[in-house]
mmCIF file of C-alpha atoms in Angstrom:
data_model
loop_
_atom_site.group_PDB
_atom_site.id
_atom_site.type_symbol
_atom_site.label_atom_id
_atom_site.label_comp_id
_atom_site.label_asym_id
_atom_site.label_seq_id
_atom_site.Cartn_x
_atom_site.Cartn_y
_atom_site.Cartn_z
ATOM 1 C CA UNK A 1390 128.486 83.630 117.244
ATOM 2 C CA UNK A 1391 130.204 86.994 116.228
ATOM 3 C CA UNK A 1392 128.822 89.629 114.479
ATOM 4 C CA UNK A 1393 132.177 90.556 112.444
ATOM 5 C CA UNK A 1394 135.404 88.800 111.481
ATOM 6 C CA UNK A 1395 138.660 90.674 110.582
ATOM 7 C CA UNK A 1396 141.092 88.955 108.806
ATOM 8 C CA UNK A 1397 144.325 90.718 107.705
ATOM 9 C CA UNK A 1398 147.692 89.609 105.911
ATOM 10 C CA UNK A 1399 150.429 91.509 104.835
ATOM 11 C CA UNK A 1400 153.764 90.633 103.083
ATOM 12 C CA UNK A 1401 157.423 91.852 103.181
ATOM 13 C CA UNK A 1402 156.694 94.617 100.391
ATOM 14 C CA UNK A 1403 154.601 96.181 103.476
ATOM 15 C CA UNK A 1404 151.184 95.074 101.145
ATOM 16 C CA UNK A 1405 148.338 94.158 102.830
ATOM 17 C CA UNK A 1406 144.529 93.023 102.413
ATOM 18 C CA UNK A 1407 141.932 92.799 104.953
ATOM 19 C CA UNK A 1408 138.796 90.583 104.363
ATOM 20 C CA UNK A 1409 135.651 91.239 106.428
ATOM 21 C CA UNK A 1410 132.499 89.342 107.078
ATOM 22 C CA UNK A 1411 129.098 90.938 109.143
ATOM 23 C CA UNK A 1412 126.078 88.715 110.558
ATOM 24 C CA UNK A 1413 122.833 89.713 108.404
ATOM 25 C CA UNK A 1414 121.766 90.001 111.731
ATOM 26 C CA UNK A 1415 123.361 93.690 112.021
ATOM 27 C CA UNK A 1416 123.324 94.400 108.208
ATOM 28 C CA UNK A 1417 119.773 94.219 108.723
ATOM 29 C CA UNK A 1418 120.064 96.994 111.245
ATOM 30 C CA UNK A 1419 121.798 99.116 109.036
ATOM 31 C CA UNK A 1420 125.229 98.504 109.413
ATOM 32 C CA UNK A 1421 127.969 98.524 106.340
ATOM 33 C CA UNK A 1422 131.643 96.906 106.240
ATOM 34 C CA UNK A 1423 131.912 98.647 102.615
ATOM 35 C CA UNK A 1424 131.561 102.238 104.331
ATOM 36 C CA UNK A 1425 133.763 101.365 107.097
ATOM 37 C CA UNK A 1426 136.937 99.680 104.578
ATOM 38 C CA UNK A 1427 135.896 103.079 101.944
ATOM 39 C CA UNK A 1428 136.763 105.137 105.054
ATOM 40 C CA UNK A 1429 140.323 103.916 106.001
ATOM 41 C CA UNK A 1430 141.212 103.631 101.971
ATOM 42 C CA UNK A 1431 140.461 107.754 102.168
ATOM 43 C CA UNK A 1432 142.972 107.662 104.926
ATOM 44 C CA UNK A 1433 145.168 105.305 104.140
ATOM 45 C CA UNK A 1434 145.179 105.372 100.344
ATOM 46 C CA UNK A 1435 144.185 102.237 98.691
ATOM 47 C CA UNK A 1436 140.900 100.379 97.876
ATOM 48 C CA UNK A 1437 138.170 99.438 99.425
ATOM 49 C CA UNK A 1438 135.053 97.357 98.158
ATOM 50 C CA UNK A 1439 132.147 94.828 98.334
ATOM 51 C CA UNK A 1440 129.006 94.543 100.068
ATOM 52 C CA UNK A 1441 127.331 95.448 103.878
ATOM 53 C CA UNK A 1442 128.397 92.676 105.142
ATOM 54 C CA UNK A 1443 131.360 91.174 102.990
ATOM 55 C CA UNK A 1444 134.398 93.596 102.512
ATOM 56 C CA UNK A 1445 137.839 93.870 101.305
ATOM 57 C CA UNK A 1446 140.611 96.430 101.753
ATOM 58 C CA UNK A 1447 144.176 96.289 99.582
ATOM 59 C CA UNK A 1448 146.681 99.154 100.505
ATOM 60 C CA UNK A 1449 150.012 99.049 102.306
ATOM 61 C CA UNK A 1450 151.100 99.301 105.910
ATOM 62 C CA UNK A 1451 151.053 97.316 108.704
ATOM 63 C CA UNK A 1452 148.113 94.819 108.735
ATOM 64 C CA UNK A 1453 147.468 94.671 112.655
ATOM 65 C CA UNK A 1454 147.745 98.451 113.216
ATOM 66 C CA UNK A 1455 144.601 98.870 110.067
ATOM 67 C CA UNK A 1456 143.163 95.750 111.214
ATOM 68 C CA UNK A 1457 142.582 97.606 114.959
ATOM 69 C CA UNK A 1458 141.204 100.686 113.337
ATOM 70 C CA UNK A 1459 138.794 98.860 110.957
ATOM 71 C CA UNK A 1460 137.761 96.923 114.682
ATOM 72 C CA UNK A 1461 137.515 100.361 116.718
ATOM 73 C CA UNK A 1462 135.272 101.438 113.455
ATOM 74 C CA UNK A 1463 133.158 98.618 113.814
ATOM 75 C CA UNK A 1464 132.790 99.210 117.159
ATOM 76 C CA UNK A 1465 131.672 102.145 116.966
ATOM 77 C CA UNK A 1466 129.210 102.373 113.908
ATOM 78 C CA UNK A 1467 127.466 99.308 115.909
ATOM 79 C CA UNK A 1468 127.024 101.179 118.891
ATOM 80 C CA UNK A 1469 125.374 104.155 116.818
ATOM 81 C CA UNK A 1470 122.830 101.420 115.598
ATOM 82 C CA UNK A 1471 118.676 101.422 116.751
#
């Protein structure tokens, strides 16, 4: 199975949310969708909250081009796991 799932909607008023789920298999390792969201609301305005391994993000703009930078931080924070 995967590890993460990104799910992200938007609507004509350019809102969007992004839900997250992570396998406890990698929480356990130390890794955190909460961080990851809390990072792109710094950058993209917003909010950001939940749990290592359940997230949400609500801010505006377009829903794949956040939705590819929460993935590339995923990506990356996994790869700096033990």
């Amino acid at each position: 199975g995967a590890d993460i799932a990104l799910v992200a909607s938007g609507n004509k008023k350019g809102e969007m949310r992004l839900s997250t789920r992570a396998s406890n298999r990698i929480v356990s390792k130390g890794f955190n969708l909460t961080n990851i969201l809390e990072e792109i609301a710094e950058i993209n305005g917003g909010s950001a909250g939940g749990h290592p391994g359940a997230a949400g993000y609500n801010g505006k703009g377009d829903p794949e081009a956040i939705s590819e930078i929460a993935r590339q931080k995923c990506v990356d924070s996994i790869r700096q796991l033990p």
